[in-house]
Tab-separated table of C-alpha atoms in Angstrom:
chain	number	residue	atom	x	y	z
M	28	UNK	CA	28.035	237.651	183.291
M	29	UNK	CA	26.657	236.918	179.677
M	30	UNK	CA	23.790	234.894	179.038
M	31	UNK	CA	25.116	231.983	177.911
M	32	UNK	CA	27.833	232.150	180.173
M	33	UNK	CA	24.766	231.934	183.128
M	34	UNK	CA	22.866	229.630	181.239
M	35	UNK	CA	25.622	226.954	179.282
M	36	UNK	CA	24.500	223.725	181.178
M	37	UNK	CA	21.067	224.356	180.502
M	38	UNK	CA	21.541	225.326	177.188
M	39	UNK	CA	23.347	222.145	176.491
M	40	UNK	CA	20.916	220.451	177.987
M	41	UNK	CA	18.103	221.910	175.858
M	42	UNK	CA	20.384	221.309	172.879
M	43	UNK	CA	20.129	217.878	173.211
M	44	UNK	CA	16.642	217.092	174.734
M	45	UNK	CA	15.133	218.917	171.773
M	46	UNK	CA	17.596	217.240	169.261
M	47	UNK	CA	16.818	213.779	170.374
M	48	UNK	CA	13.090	214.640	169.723
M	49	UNK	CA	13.566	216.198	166.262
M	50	UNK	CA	15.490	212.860	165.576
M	51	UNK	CA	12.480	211.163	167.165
M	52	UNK	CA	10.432	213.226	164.700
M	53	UNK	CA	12.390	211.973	161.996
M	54	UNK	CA	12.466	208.355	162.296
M	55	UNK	CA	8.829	208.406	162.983
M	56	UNK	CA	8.206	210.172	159.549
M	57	UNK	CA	10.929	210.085	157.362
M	58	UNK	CA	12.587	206.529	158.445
M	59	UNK	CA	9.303	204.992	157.828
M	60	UNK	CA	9.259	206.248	154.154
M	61	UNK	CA	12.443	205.011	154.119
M	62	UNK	CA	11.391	201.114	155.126
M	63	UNK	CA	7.519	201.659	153.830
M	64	UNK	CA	8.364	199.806	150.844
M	65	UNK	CA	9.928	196.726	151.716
M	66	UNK	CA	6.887	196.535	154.484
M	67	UNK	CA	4.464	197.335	151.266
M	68	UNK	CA	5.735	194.606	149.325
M	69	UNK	CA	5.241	191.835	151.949
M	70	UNK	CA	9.474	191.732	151.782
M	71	UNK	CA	9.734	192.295	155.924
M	72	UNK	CA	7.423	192.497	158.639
M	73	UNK	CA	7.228	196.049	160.365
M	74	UNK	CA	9.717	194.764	163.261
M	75	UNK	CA	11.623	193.415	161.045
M	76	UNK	CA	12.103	197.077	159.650
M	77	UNK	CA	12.780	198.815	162.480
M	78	UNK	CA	15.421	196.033	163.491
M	79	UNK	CA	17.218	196.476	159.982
M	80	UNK	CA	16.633	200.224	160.077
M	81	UNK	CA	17.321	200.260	164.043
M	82	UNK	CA	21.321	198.928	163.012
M	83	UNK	CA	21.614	200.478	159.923
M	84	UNK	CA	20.377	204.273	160.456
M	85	UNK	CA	22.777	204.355	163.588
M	86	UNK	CA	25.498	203.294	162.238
M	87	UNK	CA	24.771	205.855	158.881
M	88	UNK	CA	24.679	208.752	160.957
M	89	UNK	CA	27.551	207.866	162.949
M	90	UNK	CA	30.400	206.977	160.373
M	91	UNK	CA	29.006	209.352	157.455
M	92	UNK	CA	27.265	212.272	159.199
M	93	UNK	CA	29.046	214.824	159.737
M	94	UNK	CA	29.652	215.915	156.285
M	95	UNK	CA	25.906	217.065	155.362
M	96	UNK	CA	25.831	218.091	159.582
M	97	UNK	CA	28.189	221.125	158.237
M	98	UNK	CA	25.845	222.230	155.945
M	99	UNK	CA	23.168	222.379	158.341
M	100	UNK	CA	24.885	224.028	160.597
M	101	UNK	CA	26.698	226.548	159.392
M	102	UNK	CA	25.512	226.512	156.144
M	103	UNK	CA	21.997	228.323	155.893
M	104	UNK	CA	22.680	231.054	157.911
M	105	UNK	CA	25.318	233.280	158.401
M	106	UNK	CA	26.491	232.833	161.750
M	107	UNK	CA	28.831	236.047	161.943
M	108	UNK	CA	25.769	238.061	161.979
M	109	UNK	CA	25.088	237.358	165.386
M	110	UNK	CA	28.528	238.099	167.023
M	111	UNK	CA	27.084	241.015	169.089
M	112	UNK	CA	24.591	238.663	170.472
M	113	UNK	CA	25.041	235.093	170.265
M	114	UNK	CA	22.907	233.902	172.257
M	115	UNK	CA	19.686	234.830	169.994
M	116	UNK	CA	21.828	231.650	167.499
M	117	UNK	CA	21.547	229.551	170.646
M	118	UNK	CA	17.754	230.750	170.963
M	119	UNK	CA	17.177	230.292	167.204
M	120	UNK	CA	18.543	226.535	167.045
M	121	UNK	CA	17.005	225.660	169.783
M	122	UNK	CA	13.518	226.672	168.566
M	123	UNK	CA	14.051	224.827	165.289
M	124	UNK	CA	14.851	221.546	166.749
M	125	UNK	CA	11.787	222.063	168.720
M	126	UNK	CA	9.570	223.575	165.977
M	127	UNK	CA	10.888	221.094	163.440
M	128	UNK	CA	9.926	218.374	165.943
M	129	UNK	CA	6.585	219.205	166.504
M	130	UNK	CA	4.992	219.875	163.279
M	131	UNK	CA	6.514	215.952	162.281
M	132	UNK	CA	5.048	214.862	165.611
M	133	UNK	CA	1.522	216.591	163.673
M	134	UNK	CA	2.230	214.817	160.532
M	135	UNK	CA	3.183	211.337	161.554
M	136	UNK	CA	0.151	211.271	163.402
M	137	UNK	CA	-2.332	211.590	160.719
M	138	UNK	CA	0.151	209.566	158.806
M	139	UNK	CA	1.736	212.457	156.252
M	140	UNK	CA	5.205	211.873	154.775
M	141	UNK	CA	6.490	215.158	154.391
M	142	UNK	CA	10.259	216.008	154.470
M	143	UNK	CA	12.532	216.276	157.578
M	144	UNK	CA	15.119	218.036	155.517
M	145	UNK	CA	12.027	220.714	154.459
M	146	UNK	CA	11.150	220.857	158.336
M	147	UNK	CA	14.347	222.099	159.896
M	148	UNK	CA	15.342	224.192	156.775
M	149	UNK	CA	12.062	226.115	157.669
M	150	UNK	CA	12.794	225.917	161.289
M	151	UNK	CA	16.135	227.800	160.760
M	152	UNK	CA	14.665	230.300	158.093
M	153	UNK	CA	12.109	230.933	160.441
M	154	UNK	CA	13.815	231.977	163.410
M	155	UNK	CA	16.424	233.481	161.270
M	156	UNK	CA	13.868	235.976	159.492
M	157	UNK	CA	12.251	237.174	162.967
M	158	UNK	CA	15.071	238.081	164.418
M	159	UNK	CA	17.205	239.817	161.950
M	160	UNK	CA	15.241	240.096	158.629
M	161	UNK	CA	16.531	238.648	155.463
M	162	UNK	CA	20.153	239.386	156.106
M	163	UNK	CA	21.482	236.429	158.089
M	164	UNK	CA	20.504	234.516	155.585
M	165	UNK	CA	22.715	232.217	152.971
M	166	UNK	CA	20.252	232.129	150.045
M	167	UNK	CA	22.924	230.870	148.175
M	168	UNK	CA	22.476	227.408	149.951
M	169	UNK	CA	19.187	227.795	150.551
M	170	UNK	CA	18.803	227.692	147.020
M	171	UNK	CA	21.156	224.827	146.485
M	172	UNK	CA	19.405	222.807	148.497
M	173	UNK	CA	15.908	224.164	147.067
M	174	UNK	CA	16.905	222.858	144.027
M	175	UNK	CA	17.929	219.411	144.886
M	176	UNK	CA	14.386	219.171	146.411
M	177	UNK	CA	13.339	219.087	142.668
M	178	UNK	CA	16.569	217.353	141.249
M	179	UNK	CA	16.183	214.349	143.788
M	180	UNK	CA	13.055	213.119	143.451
M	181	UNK	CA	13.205	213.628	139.239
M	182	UNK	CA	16.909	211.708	139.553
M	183	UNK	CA	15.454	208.823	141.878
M	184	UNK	CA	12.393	208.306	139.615
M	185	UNK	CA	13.968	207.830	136.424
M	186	UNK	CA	16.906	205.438	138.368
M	187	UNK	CA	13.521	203.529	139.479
M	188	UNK	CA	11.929	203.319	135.895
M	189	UNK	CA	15.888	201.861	134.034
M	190	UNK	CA	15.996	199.615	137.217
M	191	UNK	CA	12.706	198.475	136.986
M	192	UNK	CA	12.951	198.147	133.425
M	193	UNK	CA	16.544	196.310	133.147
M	194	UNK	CA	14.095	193.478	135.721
M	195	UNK	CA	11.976	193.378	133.485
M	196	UNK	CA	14.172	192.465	130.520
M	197	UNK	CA	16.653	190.478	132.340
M	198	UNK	CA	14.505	188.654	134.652
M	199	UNK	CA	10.923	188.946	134.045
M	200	UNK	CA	11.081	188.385	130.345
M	201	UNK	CA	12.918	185.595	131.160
M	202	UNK	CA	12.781	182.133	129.891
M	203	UNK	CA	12.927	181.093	133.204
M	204	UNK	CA	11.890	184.138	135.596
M	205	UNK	CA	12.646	182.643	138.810
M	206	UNK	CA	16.019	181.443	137.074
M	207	UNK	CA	16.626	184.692	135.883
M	208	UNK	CA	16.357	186.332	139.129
M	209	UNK	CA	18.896	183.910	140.766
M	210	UNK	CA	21.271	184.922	138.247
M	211	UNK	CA	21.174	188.741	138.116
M	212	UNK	CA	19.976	189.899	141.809
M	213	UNK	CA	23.514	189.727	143.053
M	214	UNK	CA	24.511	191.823	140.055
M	215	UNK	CA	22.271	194.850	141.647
M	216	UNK	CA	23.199	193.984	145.255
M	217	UNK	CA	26.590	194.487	144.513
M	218	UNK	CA	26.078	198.032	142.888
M	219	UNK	CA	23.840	198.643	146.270
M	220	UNK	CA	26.868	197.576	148.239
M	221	UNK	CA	29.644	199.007	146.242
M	222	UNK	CA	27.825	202.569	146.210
M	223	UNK	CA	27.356	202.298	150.409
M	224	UNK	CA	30.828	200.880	150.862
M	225	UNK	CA	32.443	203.976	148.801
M	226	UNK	CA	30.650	207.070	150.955
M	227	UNK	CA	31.726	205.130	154.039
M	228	UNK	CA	35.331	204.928	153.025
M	229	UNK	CA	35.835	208.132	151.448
M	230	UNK	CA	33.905	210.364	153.523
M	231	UNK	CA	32.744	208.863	156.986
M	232	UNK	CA	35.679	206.976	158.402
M	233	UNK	CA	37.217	210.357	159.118
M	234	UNK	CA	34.920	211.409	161.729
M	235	UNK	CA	36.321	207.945	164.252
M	236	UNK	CA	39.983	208.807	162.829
M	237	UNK	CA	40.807	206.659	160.065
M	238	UNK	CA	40.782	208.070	156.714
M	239	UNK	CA	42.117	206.503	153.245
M	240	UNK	CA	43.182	207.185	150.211
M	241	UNK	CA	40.476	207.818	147.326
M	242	UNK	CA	41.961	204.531	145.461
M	243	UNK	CA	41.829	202.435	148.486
M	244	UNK	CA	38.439	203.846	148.675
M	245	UNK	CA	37.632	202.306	145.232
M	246	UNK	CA	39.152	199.174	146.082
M	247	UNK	CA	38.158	198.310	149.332
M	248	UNK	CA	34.139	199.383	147.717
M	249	UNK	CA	34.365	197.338	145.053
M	250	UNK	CA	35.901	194.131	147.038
M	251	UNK	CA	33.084	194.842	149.836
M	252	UNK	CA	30.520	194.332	146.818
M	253	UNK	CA	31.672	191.859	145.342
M	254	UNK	CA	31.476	190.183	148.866
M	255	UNK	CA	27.868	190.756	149.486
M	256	UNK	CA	27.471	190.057	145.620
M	257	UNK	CA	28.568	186.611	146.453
M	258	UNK	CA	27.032	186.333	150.182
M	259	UNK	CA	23.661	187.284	148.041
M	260	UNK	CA	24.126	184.374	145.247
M	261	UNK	CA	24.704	182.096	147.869
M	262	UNK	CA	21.640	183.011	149.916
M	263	UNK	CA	19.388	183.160	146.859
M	264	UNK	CA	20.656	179.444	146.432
M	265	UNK	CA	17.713	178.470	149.113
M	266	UNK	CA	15.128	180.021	146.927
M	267	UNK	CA	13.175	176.390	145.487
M	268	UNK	CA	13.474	176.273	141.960
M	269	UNK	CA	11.932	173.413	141.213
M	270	UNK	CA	10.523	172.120	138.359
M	271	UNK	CA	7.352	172.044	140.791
M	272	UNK	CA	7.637	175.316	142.121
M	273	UNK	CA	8.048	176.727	138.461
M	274	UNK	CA	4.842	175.489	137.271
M	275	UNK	CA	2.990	176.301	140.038
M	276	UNK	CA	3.475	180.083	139.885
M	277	UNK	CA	5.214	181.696	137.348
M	278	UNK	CA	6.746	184.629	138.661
M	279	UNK	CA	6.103	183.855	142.491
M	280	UNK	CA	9.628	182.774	142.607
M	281	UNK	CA	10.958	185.560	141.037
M	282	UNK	CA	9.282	187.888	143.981
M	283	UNK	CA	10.407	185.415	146.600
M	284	UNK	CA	13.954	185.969	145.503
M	285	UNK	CA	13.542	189.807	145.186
M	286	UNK	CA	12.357	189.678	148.878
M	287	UNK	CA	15.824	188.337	149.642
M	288	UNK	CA	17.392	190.927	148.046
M	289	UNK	CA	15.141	193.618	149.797
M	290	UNK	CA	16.062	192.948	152.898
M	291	UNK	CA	19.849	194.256	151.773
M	292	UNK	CA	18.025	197.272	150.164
M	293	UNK	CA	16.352	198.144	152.901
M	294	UNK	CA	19.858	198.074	154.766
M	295	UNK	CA	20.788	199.801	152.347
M	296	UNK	CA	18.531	202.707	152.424
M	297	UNK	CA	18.263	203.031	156.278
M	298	UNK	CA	22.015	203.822	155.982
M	299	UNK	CA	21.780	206.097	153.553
M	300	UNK	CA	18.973	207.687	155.547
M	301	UNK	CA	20.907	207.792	158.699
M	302	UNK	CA	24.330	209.395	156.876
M	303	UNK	CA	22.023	212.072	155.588
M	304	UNK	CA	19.206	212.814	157.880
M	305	UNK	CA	20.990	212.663	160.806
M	306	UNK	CA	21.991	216.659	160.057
M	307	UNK	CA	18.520	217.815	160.705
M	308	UNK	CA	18.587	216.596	164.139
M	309	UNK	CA	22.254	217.759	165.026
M	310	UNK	CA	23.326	220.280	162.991
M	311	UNK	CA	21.361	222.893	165.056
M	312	UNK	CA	23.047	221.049	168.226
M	313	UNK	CA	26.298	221.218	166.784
M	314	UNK	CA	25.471	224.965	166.424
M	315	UNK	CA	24.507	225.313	169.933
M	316	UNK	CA	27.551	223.590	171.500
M	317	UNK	CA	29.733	225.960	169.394
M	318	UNK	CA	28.499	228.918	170.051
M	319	UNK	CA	28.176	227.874	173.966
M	320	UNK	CA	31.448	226.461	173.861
M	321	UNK	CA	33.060	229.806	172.180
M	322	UNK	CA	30.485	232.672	172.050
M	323	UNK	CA	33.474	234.872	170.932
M	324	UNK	CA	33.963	233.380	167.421
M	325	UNK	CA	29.949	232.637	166.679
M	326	UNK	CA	31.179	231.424	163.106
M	327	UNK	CA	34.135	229.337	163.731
M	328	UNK	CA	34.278	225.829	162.369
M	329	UNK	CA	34.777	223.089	165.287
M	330	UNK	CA	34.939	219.405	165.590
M	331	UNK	CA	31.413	217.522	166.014
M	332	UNK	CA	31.716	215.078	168.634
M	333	UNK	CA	30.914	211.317	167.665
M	334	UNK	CA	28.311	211.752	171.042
M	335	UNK	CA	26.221	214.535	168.744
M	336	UNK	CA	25.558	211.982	165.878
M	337	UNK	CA	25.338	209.303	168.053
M	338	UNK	CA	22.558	210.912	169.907
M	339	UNK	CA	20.905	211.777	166.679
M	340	UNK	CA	20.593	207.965	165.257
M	341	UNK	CA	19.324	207.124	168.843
M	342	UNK	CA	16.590	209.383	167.950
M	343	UNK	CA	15.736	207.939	164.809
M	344	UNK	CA	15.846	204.421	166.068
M	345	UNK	CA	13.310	205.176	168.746
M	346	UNK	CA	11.155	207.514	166.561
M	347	UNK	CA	10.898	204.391	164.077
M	348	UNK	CA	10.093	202.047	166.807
M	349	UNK	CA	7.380	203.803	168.570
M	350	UNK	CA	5.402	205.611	165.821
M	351	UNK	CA	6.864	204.847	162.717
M	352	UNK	CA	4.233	202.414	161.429
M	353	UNK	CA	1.902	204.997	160.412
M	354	UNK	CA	3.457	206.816	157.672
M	355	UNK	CA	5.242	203.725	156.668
M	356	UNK	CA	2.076	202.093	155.779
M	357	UNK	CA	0.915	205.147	153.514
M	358	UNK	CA	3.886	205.025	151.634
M	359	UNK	CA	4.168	201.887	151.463
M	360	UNK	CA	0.844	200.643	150.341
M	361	UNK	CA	-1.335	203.658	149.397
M	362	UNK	CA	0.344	205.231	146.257
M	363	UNK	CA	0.620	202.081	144.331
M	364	UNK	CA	1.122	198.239	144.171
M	365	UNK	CA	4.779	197.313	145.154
M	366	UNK	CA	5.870	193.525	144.981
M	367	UNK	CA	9.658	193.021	146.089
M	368	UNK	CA	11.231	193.917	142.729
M	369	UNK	CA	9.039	197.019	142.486
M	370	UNK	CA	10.210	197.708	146.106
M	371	UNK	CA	13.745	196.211	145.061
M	372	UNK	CA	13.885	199.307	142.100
M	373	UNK	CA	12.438	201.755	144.154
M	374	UNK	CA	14.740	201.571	147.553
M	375	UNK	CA	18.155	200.739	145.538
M	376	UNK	CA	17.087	204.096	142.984
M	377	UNK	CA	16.807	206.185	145.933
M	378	UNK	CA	19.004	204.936	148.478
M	379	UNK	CA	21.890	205.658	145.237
M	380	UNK	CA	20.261	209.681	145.212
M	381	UNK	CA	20.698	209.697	148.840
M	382	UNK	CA	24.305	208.337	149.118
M	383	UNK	CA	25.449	210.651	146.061
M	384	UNK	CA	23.640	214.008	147.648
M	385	UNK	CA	25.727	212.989	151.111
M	386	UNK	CA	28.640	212.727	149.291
M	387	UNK	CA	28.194	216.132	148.205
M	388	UNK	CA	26.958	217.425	151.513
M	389	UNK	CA	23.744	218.470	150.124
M	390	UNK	CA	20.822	217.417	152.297
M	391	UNK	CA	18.243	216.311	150.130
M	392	UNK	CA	14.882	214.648	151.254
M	393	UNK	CA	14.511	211.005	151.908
M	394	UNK	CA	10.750	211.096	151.573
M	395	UNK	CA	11.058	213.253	148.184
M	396	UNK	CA	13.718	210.462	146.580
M	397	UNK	CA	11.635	207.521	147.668
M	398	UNK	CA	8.293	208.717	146.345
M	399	UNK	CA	10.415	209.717	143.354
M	400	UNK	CA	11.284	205.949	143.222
M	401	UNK	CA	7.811	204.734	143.828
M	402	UNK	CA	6.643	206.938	140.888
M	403	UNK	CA	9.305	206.122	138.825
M	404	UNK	CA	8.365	201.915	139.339
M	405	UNK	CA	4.470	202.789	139.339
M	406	UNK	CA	5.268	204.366	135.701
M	407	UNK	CA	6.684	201.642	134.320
M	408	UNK	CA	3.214	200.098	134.726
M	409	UNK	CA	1.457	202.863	133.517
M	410	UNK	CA	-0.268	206.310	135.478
M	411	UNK	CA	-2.897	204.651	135.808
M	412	UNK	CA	-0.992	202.645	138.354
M	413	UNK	CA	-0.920	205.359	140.415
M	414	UNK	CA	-3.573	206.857	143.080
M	415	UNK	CA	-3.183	210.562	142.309
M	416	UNK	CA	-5.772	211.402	145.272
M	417	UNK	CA	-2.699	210.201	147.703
M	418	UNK	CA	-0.250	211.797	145.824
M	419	UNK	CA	-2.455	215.435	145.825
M	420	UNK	CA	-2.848	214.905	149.592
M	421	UNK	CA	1.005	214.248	150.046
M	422	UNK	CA	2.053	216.681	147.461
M	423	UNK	CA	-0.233	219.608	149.352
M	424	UNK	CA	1.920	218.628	152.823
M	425	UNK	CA	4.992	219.234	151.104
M	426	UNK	CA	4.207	222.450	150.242
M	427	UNK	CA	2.999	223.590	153.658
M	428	UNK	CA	6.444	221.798	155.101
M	429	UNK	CA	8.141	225.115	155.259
M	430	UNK	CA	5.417	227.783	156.331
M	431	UNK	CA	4.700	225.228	158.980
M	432	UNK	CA	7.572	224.497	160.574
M	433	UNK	CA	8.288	228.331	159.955
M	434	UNK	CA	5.702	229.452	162.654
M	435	UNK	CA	6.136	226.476	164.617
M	436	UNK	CA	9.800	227.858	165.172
M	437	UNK	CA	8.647	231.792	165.669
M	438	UNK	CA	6.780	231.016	168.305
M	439	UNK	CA	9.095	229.038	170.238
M	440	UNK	CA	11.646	231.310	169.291
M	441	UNK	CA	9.720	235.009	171.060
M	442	UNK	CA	8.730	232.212	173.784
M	443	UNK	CA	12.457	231.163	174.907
M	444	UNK	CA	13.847	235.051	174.347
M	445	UNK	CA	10.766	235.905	177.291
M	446	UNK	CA	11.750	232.726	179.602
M	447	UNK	CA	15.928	233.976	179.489
């Protein structure tokens, strides 16, 4: 009897114990980048950010998922070199879920944002270069996704700086700031909404069987954001704009009704998050319940179960809630000063990075496009806006991201080849 026919249950097991806590992993680091700037800016509270991001990052991994899962898990490797003996893939996965996992549990608890995406990518290179050498490798997506680790946060920073600057023409150069605001905030939360909408309908509504057209797509996005364009204008209605009010603070209005319109960022982004991060959790599971499920054909494709990427955003959700608040507060407070439309810029520029990279399944970094966004906002105001000492310090982590998690997975890796 093989291997991993002796071993399946356990293996599945394994599979998903250790894929819940890389998820865990991730919403304690990378979610909390993801809400750290509506918490910086005074927008929500920190439960009220892991109750939006609780909803919102489940239901982005479940309905859009699976596409940037794929790429995980087939894509940086070749799978087909292990067909003589698949159950060193099963071995590898397994030790970069857990190797992943615990150098973020090491980072999120001296409060270090460094990239999930980064993690498991080293996780899987690691394992993959112990066992077999350089061969197994696909360094053609390696260096895809390489490169978006430079493209992202570039692309989210100078979204950041237009957004941030268009606010500041429109609205803060305003006659009338506050009435400014109430005029042209739904304008941005419909391009949030109409960008989330579209990756839903085109490319996540497959995975619970209902797909459309690419036109109905289009339509159904841009009726959805017009919606919450509306929904927005309405609620920014409550926002006092008093003669009063206006004299009493400027622009203290104008940041009250940005906070509104945080709160849907911040929706927005922890969907983003969840549609994209979600792979580094299950893509290695994925991998393991193929290969257990069908050790005879390592590399073909199969159908990931809804029950894989829901177990992934229940990782995230509890990650967020029981350790999140650490890195969110670096983020969110230490690089530079965010008010909500600094926050507003910064979430709706990267959450837009994140939604285009999962619509073409590359896995980027959350933490890489939102700093991008903070720099690109904390620019607009000048460098000396900035606290480069922070950045250095998080800058440093992201380079030891991949060596770490690297050795991290090698060891677990020799240690689960002794124990079976």
């Amino acid at each position: 009897m093989s291997i991993i026919a002796q071993h399946a249950d356990l293996f599945i097991v394994l599979a998903c114990v250790f894929g819940f806590f890389m998820a865990w992993g991730i919403g304690a680091n990378d979610v909390a980048n993801a809400m750290g700037t509506s918490v910086g800016s005074g927008a929500i509270t920190v439960w009220q950010a892991v109750l939006i991001a609780g909803t919102f990052e489940f239901l982005g991994a479940w309905l859009a998922g699976g596409q940037v899962t794929e790429t995980i898990s087939g894509g940086l490797i070749r799978p087909e070199a292990f067909a003589d003996q698949p159950e060193l893939l099963v071995y590898g996965m397994l030790a970069a879920l857990l190797g992943a996992g615990s150098f973020l549990v090491v980072t999120s608890m001296r409060g270090l944002p460094v990239s999930t995406g980064q993690s498991i990518v080293g996780g899987i290179l690691g394992f993959a270069l112990v066992a077999f050498g350089v061969e197994p490798v696909n360094w053609g997506a390696i260096g895809k996704i390489v490169a978006s680790w430079v493209v992202s946060p570039l692309l989210a920073g100078l979204v950041a700086f237009v957004l941030f600057e268009s606010i500041r023409m429109l609205v803060l150069n305003h006659p009338d700031p506050a009435a400014g605001a109430r005029r042209y905030v739904p304008y941005y939360v419909f391009l949030a909404a109409f960008v989330i909408a579209l990756v839903t309908l085109v490319k996540g509504l497959a995975h619970i069987g209902f797909t459309l057209s690419t036109t109905t797509s289009v339509v159904g996005a841009l009726a959805l954001g017009a919606l919450a364009a509306v929904f927005s204008a309405l609620v920014l209605r409550r926002v006092d704009l008093s003669a009063e009010a206006r004299a009493s603070d400027r622009y203290r209005n104008v940041e009250r009704v940005f906070g509104y319109a945080q709160v849907f960022t911040a929706a927005t982004m922890a969907f983003a998050h969840g549609s994209n991060d979600v792979a580094n959790a299950v893509g290695p599971v994925a991998a393991v319940l193929n290969v257990v499920g069908n050790p005879e054909a390592v590399g073909a494709r199969s159908e990931l179960s809804g029950w894989v990427l829901a177990l992934g955003g229940g990782g995230i959700v509890v990650g967020l809630a029981t350790y999140g608040h650490r890195v969110m507060r670096t983020i969110g407070t230490r690089i530079t000063e965010l008010t909500p439309s600094r926050g507003f810029s910064a979430e709706l520029s990267a959450a837009s990075t994140i939604v285009l990279a999962t619509w073409f399944a590359i896995p980027v970094s959350t933490t890489q496009t939102l700093i991008g966004g903070v720099l690109g906002v904390g620019m607009a105001r000048g460098i000396r806006a900035l606290d480069l000492s922070v950045l250095g310090t998080i800058f440093i982590g992201w380079l030891l991201t991949l060596p770490g998690a690297a050795l991290f997975t090698a060891i677990f890796y020799f240690l689960l080849r002794a124990l079976f």
